[in-house]
PDB file of C-alpha atoms and ligand atoms in Angstrom:
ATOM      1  CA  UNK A   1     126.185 118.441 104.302  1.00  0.00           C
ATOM      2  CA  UNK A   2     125.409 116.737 107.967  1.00  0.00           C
ATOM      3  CA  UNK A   3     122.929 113.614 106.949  1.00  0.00           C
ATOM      4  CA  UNK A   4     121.840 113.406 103.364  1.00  0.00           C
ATOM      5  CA  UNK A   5     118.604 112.198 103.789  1.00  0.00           C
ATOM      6  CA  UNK A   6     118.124 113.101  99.741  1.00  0.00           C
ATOM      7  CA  UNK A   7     120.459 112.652  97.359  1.00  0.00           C
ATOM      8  CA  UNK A   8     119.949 112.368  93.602  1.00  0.00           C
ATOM      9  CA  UNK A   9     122.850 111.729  91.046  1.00  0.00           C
ATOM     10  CA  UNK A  10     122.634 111.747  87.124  1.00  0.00           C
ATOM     11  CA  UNK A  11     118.848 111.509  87.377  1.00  0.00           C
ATOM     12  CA  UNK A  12     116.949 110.916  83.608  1.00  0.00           C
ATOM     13  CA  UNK A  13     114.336 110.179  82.882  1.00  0.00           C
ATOM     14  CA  UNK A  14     112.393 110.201  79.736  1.00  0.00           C
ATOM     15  CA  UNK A  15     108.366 109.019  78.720  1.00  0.00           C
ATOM     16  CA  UNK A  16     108.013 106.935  75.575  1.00  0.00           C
ATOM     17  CA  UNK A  17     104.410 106.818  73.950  1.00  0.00           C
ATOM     18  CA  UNK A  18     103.656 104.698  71.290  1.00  0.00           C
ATOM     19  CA  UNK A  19     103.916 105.775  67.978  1.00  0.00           C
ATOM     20  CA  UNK A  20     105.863 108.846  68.649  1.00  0.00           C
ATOM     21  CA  UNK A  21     109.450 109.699  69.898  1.00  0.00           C
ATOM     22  CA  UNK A  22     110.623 109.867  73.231  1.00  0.00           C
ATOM     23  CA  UNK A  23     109.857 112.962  75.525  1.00  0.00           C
ATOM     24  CA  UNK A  24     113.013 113.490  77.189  1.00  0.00           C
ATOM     25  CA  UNK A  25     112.360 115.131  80.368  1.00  0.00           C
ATOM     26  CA  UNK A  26     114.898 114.901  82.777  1.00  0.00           C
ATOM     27  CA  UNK A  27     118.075 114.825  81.639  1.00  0.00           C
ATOM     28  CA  UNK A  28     120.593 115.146  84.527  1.00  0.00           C
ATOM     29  CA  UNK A  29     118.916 115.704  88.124  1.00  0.00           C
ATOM     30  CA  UNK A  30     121.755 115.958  91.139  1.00  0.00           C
ATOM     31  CA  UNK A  31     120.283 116.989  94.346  1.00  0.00           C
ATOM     32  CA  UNK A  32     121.483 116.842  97.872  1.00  0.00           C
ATOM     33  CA  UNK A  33     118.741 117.362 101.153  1.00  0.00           C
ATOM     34  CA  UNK A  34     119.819 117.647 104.461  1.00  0.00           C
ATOM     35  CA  UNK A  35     117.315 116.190 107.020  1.00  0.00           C
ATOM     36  CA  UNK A  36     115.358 118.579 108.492  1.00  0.00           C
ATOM     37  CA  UNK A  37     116.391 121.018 105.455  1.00  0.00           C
ATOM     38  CA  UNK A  38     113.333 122.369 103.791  1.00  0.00           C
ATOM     39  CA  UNK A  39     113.716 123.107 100.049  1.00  0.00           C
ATOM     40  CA  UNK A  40     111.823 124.672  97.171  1.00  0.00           C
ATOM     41  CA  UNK A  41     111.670 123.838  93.526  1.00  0.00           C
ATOM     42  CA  UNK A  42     110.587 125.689  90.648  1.00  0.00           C
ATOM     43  CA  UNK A  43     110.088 125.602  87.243  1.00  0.00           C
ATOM     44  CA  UNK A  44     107.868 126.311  84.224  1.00  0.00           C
ATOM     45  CA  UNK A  45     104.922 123.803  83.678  1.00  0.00           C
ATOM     46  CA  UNK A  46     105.830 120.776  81.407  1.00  0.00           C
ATOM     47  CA  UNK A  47     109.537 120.968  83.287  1.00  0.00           C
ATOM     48  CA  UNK A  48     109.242 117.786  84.928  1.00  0.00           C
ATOM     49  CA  UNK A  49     108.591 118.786  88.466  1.00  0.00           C
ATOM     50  CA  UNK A  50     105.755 116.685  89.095  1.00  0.00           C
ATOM     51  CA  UNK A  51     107.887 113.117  87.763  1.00  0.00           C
ATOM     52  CA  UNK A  52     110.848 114.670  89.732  1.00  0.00           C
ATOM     53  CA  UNK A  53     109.139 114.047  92.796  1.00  0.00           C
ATOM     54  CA  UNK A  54     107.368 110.854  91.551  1.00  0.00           C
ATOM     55  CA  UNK A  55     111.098 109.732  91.021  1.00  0.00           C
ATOM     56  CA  UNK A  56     112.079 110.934  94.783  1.00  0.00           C
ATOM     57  CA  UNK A  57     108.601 109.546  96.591  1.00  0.00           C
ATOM     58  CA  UNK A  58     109.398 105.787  95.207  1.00  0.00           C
ATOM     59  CA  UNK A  59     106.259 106.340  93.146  1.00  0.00           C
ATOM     60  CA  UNK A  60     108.162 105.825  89.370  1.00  0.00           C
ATOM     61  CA  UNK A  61     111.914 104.455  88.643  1.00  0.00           C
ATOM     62  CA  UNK A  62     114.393 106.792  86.833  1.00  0.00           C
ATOM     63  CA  UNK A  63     116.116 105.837  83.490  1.00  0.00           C
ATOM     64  CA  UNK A  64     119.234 106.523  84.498  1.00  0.00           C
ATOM     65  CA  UNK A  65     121.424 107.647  87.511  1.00  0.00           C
ATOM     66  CA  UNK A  66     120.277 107.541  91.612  1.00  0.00           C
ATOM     67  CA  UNK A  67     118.045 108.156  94.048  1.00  0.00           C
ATOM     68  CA  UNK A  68     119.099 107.180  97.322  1.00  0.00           C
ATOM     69  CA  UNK A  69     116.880 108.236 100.407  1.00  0.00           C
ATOM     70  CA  UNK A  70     118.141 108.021 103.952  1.00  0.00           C
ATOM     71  CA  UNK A  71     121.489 105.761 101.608  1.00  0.00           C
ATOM     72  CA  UNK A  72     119.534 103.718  99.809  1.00  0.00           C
ATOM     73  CA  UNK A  73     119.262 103.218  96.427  1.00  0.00           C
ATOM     74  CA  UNK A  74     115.307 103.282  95.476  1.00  0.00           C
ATOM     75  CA  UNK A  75     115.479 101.448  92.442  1.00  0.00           C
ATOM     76  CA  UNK A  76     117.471  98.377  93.856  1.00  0.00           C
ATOM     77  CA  UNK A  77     114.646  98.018  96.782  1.00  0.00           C
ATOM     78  CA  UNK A  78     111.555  95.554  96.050  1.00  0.00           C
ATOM     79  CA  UNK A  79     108.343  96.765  94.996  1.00  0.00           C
ATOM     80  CA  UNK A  80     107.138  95.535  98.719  1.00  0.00           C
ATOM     81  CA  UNK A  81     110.048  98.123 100.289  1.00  0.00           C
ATOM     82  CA  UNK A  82     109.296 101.040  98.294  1.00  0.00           C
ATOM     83  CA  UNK A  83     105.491 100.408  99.135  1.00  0.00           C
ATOM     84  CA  UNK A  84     106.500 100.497 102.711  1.00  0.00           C
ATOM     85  CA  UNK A  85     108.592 103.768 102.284  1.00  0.00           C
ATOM     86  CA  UNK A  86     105.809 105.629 100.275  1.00  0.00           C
ATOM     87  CA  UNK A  87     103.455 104.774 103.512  1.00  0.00           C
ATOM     88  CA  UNK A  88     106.084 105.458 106.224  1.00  0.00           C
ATOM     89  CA  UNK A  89     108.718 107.522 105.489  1.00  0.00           C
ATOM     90  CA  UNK A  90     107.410 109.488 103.017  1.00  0.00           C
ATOM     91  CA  UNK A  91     104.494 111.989 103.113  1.00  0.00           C
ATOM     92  CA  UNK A  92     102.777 113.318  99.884  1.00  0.00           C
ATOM     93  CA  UNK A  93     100.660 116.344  99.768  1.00  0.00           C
ATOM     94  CA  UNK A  94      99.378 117.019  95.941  1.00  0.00           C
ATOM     95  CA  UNK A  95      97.660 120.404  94.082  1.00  0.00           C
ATOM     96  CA  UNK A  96      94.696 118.375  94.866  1.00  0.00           C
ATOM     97  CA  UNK A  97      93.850 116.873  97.921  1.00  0.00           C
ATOM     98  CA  UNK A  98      92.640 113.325  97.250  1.00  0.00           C
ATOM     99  CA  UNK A  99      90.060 113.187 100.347  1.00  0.00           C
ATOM    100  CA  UNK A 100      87.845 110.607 100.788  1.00  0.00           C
ATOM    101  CA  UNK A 101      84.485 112.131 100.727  1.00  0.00           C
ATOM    102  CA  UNK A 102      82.474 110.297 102.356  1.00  0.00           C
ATOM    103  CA  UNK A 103      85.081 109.639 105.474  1.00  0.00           C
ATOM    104  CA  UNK A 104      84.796 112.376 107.805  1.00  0.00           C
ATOM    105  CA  UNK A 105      88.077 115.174 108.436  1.00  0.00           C
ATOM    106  CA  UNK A 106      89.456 112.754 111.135  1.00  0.00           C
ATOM    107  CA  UNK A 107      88.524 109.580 109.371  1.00  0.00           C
ATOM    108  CA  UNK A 108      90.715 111.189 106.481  1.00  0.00           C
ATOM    109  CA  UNK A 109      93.226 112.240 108.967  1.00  0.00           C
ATOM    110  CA  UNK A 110      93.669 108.474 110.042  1.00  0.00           C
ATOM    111  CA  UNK A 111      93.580 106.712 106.864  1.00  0.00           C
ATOM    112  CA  UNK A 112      97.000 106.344 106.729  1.00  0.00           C
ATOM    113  CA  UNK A 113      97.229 104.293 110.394  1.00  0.00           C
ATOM    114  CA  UNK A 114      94.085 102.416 109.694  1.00  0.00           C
ATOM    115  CA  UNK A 115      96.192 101.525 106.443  1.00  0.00           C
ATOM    116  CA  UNK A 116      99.177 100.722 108.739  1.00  0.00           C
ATOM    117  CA  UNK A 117      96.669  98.556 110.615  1.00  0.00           C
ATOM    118  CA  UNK A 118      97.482 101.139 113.855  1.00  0.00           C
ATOM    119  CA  UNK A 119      94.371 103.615 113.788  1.00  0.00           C
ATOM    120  CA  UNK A 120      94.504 103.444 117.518  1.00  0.00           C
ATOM    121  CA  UNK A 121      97.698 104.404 118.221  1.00  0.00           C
ATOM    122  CA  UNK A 122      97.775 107.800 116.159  1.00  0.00           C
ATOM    123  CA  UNK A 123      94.111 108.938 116.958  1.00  0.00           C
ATOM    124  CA  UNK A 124      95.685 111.314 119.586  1.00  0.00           C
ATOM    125  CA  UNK A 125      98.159 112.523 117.397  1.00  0.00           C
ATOM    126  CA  UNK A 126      95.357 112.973 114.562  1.00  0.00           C
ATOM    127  CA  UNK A 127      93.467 114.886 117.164  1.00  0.00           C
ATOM    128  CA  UNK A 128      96.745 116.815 118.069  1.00  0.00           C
ATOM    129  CA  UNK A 129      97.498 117.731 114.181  1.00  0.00           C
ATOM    130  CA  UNK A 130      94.122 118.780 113.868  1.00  0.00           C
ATOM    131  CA  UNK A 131      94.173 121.478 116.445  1.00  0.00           C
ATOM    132  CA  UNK A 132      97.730 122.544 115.184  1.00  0.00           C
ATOM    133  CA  UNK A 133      96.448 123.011 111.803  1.00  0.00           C
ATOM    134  CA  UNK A 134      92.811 125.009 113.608  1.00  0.00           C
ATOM    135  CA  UNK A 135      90.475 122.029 112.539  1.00  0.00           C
ATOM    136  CA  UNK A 136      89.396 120.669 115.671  1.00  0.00           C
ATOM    137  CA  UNK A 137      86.286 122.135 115.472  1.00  0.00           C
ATOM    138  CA  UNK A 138      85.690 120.469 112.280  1.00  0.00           C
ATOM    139  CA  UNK A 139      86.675 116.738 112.855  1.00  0.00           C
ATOM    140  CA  UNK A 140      83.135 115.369 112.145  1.00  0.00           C
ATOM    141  CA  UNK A 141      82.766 117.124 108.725  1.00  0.00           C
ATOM    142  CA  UNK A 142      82.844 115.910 105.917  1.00  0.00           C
ATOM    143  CA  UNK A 143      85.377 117.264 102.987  1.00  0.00           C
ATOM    144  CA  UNK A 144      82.286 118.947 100.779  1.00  0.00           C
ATOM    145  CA  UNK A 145      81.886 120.964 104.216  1.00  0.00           C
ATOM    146  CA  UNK A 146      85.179 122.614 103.848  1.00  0.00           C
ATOM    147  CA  UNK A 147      86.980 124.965 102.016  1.00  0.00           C
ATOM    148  CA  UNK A 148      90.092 124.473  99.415  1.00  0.00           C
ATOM    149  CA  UNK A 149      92.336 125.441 102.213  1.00  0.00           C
ATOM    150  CA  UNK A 150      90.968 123.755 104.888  1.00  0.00           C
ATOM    151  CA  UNK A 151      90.646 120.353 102.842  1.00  0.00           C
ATOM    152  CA  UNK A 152      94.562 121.316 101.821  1.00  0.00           C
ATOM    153  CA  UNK A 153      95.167 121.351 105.451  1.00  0.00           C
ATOM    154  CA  UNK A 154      93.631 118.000 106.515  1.00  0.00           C
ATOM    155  CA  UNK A 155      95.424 116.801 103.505  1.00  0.00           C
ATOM    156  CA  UNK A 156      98.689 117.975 105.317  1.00  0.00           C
ATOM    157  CA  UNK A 157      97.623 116.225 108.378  1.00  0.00           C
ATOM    158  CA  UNK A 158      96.594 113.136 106.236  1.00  0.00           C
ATOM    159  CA  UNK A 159     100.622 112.843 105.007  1.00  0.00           C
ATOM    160  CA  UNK A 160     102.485 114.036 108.711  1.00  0.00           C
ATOM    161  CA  UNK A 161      99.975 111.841 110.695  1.00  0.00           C
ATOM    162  CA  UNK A 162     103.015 108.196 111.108  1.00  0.00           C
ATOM    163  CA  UNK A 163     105.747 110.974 110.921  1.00  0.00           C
ATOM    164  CA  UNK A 164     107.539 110.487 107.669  1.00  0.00           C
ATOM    165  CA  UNK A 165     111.442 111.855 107.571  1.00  0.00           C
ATOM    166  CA  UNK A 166     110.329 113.585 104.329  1.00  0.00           C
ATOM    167  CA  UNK A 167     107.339 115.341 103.086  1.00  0.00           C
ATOM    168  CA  UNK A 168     106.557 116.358  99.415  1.00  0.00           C
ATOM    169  CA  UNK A 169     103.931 118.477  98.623  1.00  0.00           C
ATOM    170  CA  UNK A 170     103.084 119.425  94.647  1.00  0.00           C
ATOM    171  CA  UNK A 171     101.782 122.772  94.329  1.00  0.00           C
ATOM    172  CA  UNK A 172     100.240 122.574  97.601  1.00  0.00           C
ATOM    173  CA  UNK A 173      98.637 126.186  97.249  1.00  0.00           C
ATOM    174  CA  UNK A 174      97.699 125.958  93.709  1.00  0.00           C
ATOM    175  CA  UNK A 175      93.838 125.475  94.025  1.00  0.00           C
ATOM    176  CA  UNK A 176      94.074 127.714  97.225  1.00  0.00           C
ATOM    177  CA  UNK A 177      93.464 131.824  97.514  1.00  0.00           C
ATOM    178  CA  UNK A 178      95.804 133.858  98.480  1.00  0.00           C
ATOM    179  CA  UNK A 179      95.080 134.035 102.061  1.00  0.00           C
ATOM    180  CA  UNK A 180      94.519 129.583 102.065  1.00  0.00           C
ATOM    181  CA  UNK A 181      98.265 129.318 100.626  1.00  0.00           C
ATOM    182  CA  UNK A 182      99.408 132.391 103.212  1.00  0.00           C
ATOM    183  CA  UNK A 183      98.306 129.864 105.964  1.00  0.00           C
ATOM    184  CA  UNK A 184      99.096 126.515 104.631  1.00  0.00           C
ATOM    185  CA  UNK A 185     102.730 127.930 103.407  1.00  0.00           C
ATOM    186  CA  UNK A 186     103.024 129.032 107.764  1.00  0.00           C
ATOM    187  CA  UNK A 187     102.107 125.700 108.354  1.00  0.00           C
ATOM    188  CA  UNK A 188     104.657 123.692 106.803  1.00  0.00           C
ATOM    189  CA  UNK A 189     107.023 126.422 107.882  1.00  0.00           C
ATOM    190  CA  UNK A 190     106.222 125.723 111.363  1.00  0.00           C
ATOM    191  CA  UNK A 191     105.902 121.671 110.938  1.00  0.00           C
ATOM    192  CA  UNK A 192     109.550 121.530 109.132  1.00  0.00           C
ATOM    193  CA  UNK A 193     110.666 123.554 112.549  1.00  0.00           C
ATOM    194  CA  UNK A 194     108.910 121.908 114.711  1.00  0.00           C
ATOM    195  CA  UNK A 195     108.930 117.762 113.571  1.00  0.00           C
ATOM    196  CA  UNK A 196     112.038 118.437 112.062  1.00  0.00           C
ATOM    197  CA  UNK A 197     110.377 116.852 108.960  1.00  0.00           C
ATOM    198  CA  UNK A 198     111.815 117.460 105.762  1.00  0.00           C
ATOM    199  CA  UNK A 199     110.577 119.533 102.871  1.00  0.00           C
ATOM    200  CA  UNK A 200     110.092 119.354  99.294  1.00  0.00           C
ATOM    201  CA  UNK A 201     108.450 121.335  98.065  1.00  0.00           C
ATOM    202  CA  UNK A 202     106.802 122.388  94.054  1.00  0.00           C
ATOM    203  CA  UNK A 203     105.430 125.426  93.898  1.00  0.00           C
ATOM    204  CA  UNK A 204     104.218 128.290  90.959  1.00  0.00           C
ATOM    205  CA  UNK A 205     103.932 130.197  94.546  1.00  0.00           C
ATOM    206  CA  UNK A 206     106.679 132.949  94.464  1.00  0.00           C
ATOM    207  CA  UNK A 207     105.376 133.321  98.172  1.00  0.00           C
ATOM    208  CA  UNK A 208     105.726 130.112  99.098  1.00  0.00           C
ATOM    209  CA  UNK A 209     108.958 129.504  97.883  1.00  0.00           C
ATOM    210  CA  UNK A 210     110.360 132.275  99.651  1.00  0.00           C
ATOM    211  CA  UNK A 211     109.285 130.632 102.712  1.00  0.00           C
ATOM    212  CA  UNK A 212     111.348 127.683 102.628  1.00  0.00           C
ATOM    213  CA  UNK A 213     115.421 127.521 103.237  1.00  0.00           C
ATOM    214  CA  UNK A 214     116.600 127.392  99.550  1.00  0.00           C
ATOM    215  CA  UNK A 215     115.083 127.562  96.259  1.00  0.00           C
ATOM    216  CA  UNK A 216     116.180 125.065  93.132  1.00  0.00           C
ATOM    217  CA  UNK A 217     115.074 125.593  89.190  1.00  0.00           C
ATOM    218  CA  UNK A 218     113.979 122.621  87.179  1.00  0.00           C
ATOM    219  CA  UNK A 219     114.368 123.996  83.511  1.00  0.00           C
ATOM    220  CA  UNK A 220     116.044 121.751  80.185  1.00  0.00           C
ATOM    221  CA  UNK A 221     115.960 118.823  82.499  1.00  0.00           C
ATOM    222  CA  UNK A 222     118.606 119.948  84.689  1.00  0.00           C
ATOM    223  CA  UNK A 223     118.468 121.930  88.535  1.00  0.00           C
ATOM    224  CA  UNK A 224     120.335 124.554  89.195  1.00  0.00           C
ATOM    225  CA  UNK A 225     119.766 126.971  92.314  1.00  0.00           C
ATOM    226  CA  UNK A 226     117.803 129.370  91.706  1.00  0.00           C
TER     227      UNK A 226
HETATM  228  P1  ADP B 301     105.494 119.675  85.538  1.00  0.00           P
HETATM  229  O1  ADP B 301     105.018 119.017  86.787  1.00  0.00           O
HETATM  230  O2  ADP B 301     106.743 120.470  85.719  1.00  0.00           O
HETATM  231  O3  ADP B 301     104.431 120.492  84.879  1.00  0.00           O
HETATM  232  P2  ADP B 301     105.513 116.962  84.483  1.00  0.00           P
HETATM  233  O4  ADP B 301     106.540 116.198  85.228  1.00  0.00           O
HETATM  234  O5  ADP B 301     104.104 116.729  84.832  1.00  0.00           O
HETATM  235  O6  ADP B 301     105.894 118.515  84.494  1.00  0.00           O
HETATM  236  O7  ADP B 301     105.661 116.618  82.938  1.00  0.00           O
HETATM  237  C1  ADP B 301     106.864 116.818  82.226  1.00  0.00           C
HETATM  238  C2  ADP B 301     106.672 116.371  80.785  1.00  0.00           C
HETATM  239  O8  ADP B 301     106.493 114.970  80.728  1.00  0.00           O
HETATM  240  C3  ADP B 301     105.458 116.998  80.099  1.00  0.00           C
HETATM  241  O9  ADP B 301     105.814 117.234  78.763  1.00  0.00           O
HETATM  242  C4  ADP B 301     104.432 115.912  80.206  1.00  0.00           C
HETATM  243  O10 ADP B 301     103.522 115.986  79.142  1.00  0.00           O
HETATM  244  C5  ADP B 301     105.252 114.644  80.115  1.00  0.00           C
HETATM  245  N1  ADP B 301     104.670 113.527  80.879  1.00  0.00           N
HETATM  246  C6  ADP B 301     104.432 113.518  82.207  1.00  0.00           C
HETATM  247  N2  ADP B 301     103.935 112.325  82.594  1.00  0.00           N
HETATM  248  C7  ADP B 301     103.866 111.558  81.479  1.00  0.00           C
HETATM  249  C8  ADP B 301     103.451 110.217  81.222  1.00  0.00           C
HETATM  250  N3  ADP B 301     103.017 109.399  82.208  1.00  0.00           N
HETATM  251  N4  ADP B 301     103.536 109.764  79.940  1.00  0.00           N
HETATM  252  C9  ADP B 301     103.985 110.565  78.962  1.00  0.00           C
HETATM  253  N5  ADP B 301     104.399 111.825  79.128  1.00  0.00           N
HETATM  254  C10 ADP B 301     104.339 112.333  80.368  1.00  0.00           C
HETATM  255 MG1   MG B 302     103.263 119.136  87.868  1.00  0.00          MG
END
């Protein structure tokens, strides 16, 4: 392995409710990414995919074990340094695509500068990400305008716009049909080659999986290549 820009070791994690046991969900997580690698991960529903990559995007601490990105250890950073990660370095693209709908598809697109306090340095590369994803045309619509896979892809846009080293997309294609996910699984094909951004990706999506350079299991709260 070059440059881990990924690695987990020992991961667990479990979710207590009140009143009832723990749910033990993952039990022992070890995981090495390459930068630039692009990586698939599958697993029944309930398997813990989704708080895998909570644990990986800074968004939830693990129980037990590491997760270091680019060497460092998430859990020893302060809240303020993980915030700062989850806005720069790290890209999120969910089932769902969380658009603001009453921002416009560029508006959307920028969000995450104006957030940064640096809308005007990335409205050309908003503009440029737009074209590359075929949504030009559409920068003055509105997200109730659209359709699943064209919100999906301004989504995508949305979480590449300040160039994070990683993107992590959960089930990506899942509300899309068969010829949205066709497209949105080229486009983070060609984005991984082309940014050299990373790739994590959850997916249900035989298809999709396929696409990207190796596939991992999540089942029993362990991954294993699949
Ligand atoms: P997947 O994404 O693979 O479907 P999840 O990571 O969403 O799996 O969930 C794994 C298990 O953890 C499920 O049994 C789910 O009900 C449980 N779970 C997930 N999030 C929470 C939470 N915040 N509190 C309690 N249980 C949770
Ligand atoms: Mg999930």
């Amino acid at each position: 392995m070059t440059h881990a820009i990924l690695s987990l070791r020992q991961v667990a994690k479990s979710y207590s409710m009140p009143g009832s046991s723990a749910v033990v969900v993952l039990r022992r997580v070890d995981l090495d990414v390459a930068a630039g690698e692009s990586v698939a991960i599958v697993g029944p529903s309930g398997s813990g995919k989704t708080t895998l990559l909570q644990l990986i995007g800074a968004l939830d601490t693990p129980d037990a074990g590491e997760v270091r990105f680019e060497g460092v250890d998430l859990a020893k950073l302060p809240e303020s340094r993980r915030l700062e990660l989850r806005s720069r370095r790290i890209g999120f693209v969910f089932q769902l695509h969380h658009l603001l709908p009453q921002l416009t598809v560029l508006e959307n697109a920028l969000v995450p500068a104006w957030a940064a306090g640096d809308a005007e340095s990335y409205h050309g590369r908003a503009l440029s990400l737009l074209e590359r994803v075929g949504l030009s045309e559409r920068r003055d619509h509105r997200p109730a305008q659209l359709s699943g896979g064209e919100r999906q892809r301004v989504a995508l846009v949305r979480a590449l716009l300040l160039r994070p080293a990683l993107l992590l997309a959960d089930e990506p294609t899942g509300s899309l049909d068969h010829a949205g996910a066709v497209a949105l699984a080229d486009l983070l094909v060609a984005l991984n080659r082309d940014e050299g951004v990373t790739l994590v990706v959850v997916t249900h999506s035989r298809e999709l999986a396929e696409r990207m350079g190796r596939r991992m299991v999540l089942e029993d709260g362990e991954l294993r290549n699949a």
